[in-house]
Amino acid sequence: MPDLAQLNALPAADATGLLLGCCAAPGWARRVVAGRPYHTLGELLAAADEAWASRAPGDLAAAMAGHPRIGERGVSGRPRQEQAGIGSDAQVLAALRAANEAYEARFGHVFLICASGRGPASILAELNQRMANDPDTELKVAAAEIGKINAIRLRALVAP
């Protein structure tokens, strides 16, 4: 993983590729890369937040498509670490699977939550609470959760 200076020095295509590993939204990644150089992690995070807030049409759908279902087995890499608090209890996983299916049937996309540091009960409670949202509100909530995930992933990407 590069540090901030290395991220700044990468060719644009390589830096974009790294950022797409944090968030699968191409427009977001290009806007963050275009803002280089970043002198501090804070500058990078602020630019990433601004790029996400001003995302292009299609970036939200692309970002959602890049996220596995919460609690899905067989997930590897960064999502697996982020979902570590879910555990492997068969009942919990079955409850998450059923809740995910209901959510996807209602909203047409994967349930997104910043799962780092959260346990299964908290995630299920949030999922159930968000089922009451109207679709527009839920898209805004999901987008905010992606912003949180992006920040965590960017910190890990450029950690010294």
CSV table of C-alpha atoms in Angstrom, one decimal:
chain,number,residue,atom,x,y,z
A,1,MET,CA,0.0,0.0,0.0
A,2,PRO,CA,1.3,3.4,-0.8
A,3,ASP,CA,1.7,6.3,1.6
A,4,LEU,CA,0.3,9.7,0.7
A,5,ALA,CA,3.5,10.8,-1.1
A,6,GLN,CA,3.5,7.7,-3.2
A,7,LEU,CA,-0.2,8.1,-4.0
A,8,ASN,CA,0.5,11.6,-5.1
A,9,ALA,CA,3.4,10.4,-7.3
A,10,LEU,CA,1.5,7.6,-9.1
A,11,PRO,CA,0.4,8.0,-12.7
A,12,ALA,CA,-3.2,9.1,-12.8
A,13,ALA,CA,-4.4,5.7,-14.1
A,14,ASP,CA,-2.6,3.8,-11.4
A,15,ALA,CA,-3.9,6.1,-8.7
A,16,THR,CA,-7.4,5.8,-10.0
A,17,GLY,CA,-7.1,2.0,-10.0
A,18,LEU,CA,-6.1,2.1,-6.3
A,19,LEU,CA,-8.9,4.4,-5.4
A,20,LEU,CA,-11.4,2.2,-7.2
A,21,GLY,CA,-10.4,-0.4,-4.7
A,22,CYS,CA,-11.7,1.9,-2.0
A,23,CYS,CA,-14.9,2.9,-3.8
A,24,ALA,CA,-16.0,1.4,-7.2
A,25,ALA,CA,-17.3,4.8,-8.4
A,26,PRO,CA,-15.1,5.9,-11.4
A,27,GLY,CA,-16.1,9.5,-11.3
A,28,TRP,CA,-15.3,9.8,-7.6
A,29,ALA,CA,-11.9,8.2,-8.1
A,30,ARG,CA,-11.1,10.5,-11.0
A,31,ARG,CA,-12.1,13.6,-9.1
A,32,VAL,CA,-10.0,12.5,-6.1
A,33,VAL,CA,-7.0,11.8,-8.3
A,34,ALA,CA,-7.4,15.1,-10.1
A,35,GLY,CA,-7.1,17.0,-6.8
A,36,ARG,CA,-3.6,15.8,-6.1
A,37,PRO,CA,-1.2,16.5,-4.6
A,38,TYR,CA,-2.5,16.1,-1.0
A,39,HIS,CA,-0.2,17.3,1.7
A,40,THR,CA,-2.1,15.7,4.6
A,41,LEU,CA,-4.5,12.8,5.2
A,42,GLY,CA,-7.0,15.5,6.2
A,43,GLU,CA,-6.7,17.1,2.7
A,44,LEU,CA,-7.2,13.8,1.0
A,45,LEU,CA,-10.3,12.9,3.2
A,46,ALA,CA,-11.8,16.4,2.6
A,47,ALA,CA,-11.3,16.0,-1.2
A,48,ALA,CA,-12.8,12.6,-1.1
A,49,ASP,CA,-15.8,13.8,0.8
A,50,GLU,CA,-16.2,16.7,-1.7
A,51,ALA,CA,-15.9,14.3,-4.6
A,52,TRP,CA,-18.5,12.1,-3.1
A,53,ALA,CA,-20.9,14.9,-2.4
A,54,SER,CA,-20.6,16.1,-6.0
A,55,ARG,CA,-20.6,12.7,-7.5
A,56,ALA,CA,-21.7,12.2,-11.1
A,57,PRO,CA,-24.9,10.3,-12.0
A,58,GLY,CA,-24.1,6.6,-11.9
A,59,ASP,CA,-21.4,6.9,-9.2
A,60,LEU,CA,-23.8,5.8,-6.4
A,61,ALA,CA,-25.0,2.8,-8.4
A,62,ALA,CA,-21.4,1.9,-9.3
A,63,ALA,CA,-20.3,2.2,-5.6
A,64,MET,CA,-23.2,0.0,-4.5
A,65,ALA,CA,-22.4,-2.6,-7.1
A,66,GLY,CA,-18.9,-2.8,-5.6
A,67,HIS,CA,-20.1,-3.8,-2.2
A,68,PRO,CA,-21.0,-7.3,-1.1
A,69,ARG,CA,-24.1,-8.0,0.9
A,70,ILE,CA,-23.6,-7.5,4.6
A,71,GLY,CA,-22.9,-10.9,6.2
A,72,GLU,CA,-22.3,-12.7,2.9
A,73,ARG,CA,-19.9,-15.6,3.3
A,74,GLY,CA,-16.9,-15.9,0.9
A,75,VAL,CA,-16.1,-12.2,1.1
A,76,SER,CA,-12.4,-11.6,1.2
A,77,GLY,CA,-10.0,-8.7,1.6
A,78,ARG,CA,-11.1,-5.3,3.0
A,79,PRO,CA,-14.9,-6.1,3.1
A,80,ARG,CA,-14.2,-9.2,5.2
A,81,GLN,CA,-12.2,-7.2,7.7
A,82,GLU,CA,-14.9,-4.5,7.8
A,83,GLN,CA,-17.6,-7.2,8.5
A,84,ALA,CA,-15.5,-9.1,11.0
A,85,GLY,CA,-17.9,-8.2,13.9
A,86,ILE,CA,-20.7,-10.2,12.3
A,87,GLY,CA,-19.1,-13.5,13.2
A,88,SER,CA,-20.1,-16.9,11.8
A,89,ASP,CA,-23.2,-17.9,13.8
A,90,ALA,CA,-25.6,-19.7,11.4
A,91,GLN,CA,-28.7,-18.1,12.9
A,92,VAL,CA,-27.2,-14.6,12.6
A,93,LEU,CA,-26.2,-15.2,9.1
A,94,ALA,CA,-29.6,-16.5,8.2
A,95,ALA,CA,-31.3,-13.5,9.8
A,96,LEU,CA,-29.0,-11.2,7.8
A,97,ARG,CA,-29.7,-13.1,4.6
A,98,ALA,CA,-33.4,-12.8,5.1
A,99,ALA,CA,-33.2,-9.1,6.0
A,100,ASN,CA,-31.0,-8.4,3.0
A,101,GLU,CA,-33.4,-10.1,0.7
A,102,ALA,CA,-36.3,-8.0,2.1
A,103,TYR,CA,-34.3,-4.8,1.8
A,104,GLU,CA,-33.2,-5.5,-1.8
A,105,ALA,CA,-36.8,-6.4,-2.7
A,106,ARG,CA,-38.0,-3.0,-1.3
A,107,PHE,CA,-35.2,-0.8,-2.5
A,108,GLY,CA,-33.6,-2.6,-5.5
A,109,HIS,CA,-30.1,-2.4,-4.2
A,110,VAL,CA,-27.8,-3.9,-1.6
A,111,PHE,CA,-28.1,-2.7,2.0
A,112,LEU,CA,-25.1,-0.5,2.8
A,113,ILE,CA,-23.8,0.3,6.3
A,114,CYS,CA,-20.4,1.1,7.6
A,115,ALA,CA,-20.0,-2.2,9.5
A,116,SER,CA,-16.6,-1.5,11.1
A,117,GLY,CA,-16.9,-1.9,14.8
A,118,ARG,CA,-20.5,-3.0,14.7
A,119,GLY,CA,-22.0,-6.3,15.8
A,120,PRO,CA,-24.8,-8.2,14.1
A,121,ALA,CA,-27.5,-7.1,16.5
A,122,SER,CA,-26.7,-3.4,15.7
A,123,ILE,CA,-26.6,-4.0,12.0
A,124,LEU,CA,-29.9,-5.9,11.9
A,125,ALA,CA,-31.5,-3.2,14.0
A,126,GLU,CA,-30.3,-0.5,11.6
A,127,LEU,CA,-31.4,-2.6,8.6
A,128,ASN,CA,-34.9,-3.1,10.1
A,129,GLN,CA,-35.2,0.6,11.0
A,130,ARG,CA,-34.1,1.7,7.5
A,131,MET,CA,-36.8,-0.4,5.9
A,132,ALA,CA,-39.3,2.3,7.0
A,133,ASN,CA,-37.5,4.9,4.8
A,134,ASP,CA,-38.9,6.0,1.5
A,135,PRO,CA,-36.6,5.1,-1.4
A,136,ASP,CA,-35.2,8.7,-1.8
A,137,THR,CA,-34.3,8.9,1.9
A,138,GLU,CA,-32.8,5.5,1.8
A,139,LEU,CA,-30.5,6.4,-1.1
A,140,LYS,CA,-29.3,9.4,0.8
A,141,VAL,CA,-28.6,7.3,3.9
A,142,ALA,CA,-26.8,4.6,1.8
A,143,ALA,CA,-24.7,7.3,0.1
A,144,ALA,CA,-23.7,8.7,3.5
A,145,GLU,CA,-22.7,5.2,4.6
A,146,ILE,CA,-20.5,4.9,1.5
A,147,GLY,CA,-18.9,8.2,2.4
A,148,LYS,CA,-18.0,6.7,5.9
A,149,ILE,CA,-16.6,3.5,4.3
A,150,ASN,CA,-14.6,5.6,1.8
A,151,ALA,CA,-12.9,7.5,4.6
A,152,ILE,CA,-12.0,4.3,6.5
A,153,ARG,CA,-10.6,2.7,3.3
A,154,LEU,CA,-8.6,5.8,2.4
A,155,ARG,CA,-7.1,5.9,5.8
A,156,ALA,CA,-6.0,2.3,5.4
A,157,LEU,CA,-4.8,2.9,1.9
A,158,VAL,CA,-2.3,5.6,2.8
A,159,ALA,CA,-1.5,4.5,6.4
A,160,PRO,CA,2.3,4.8,7.0
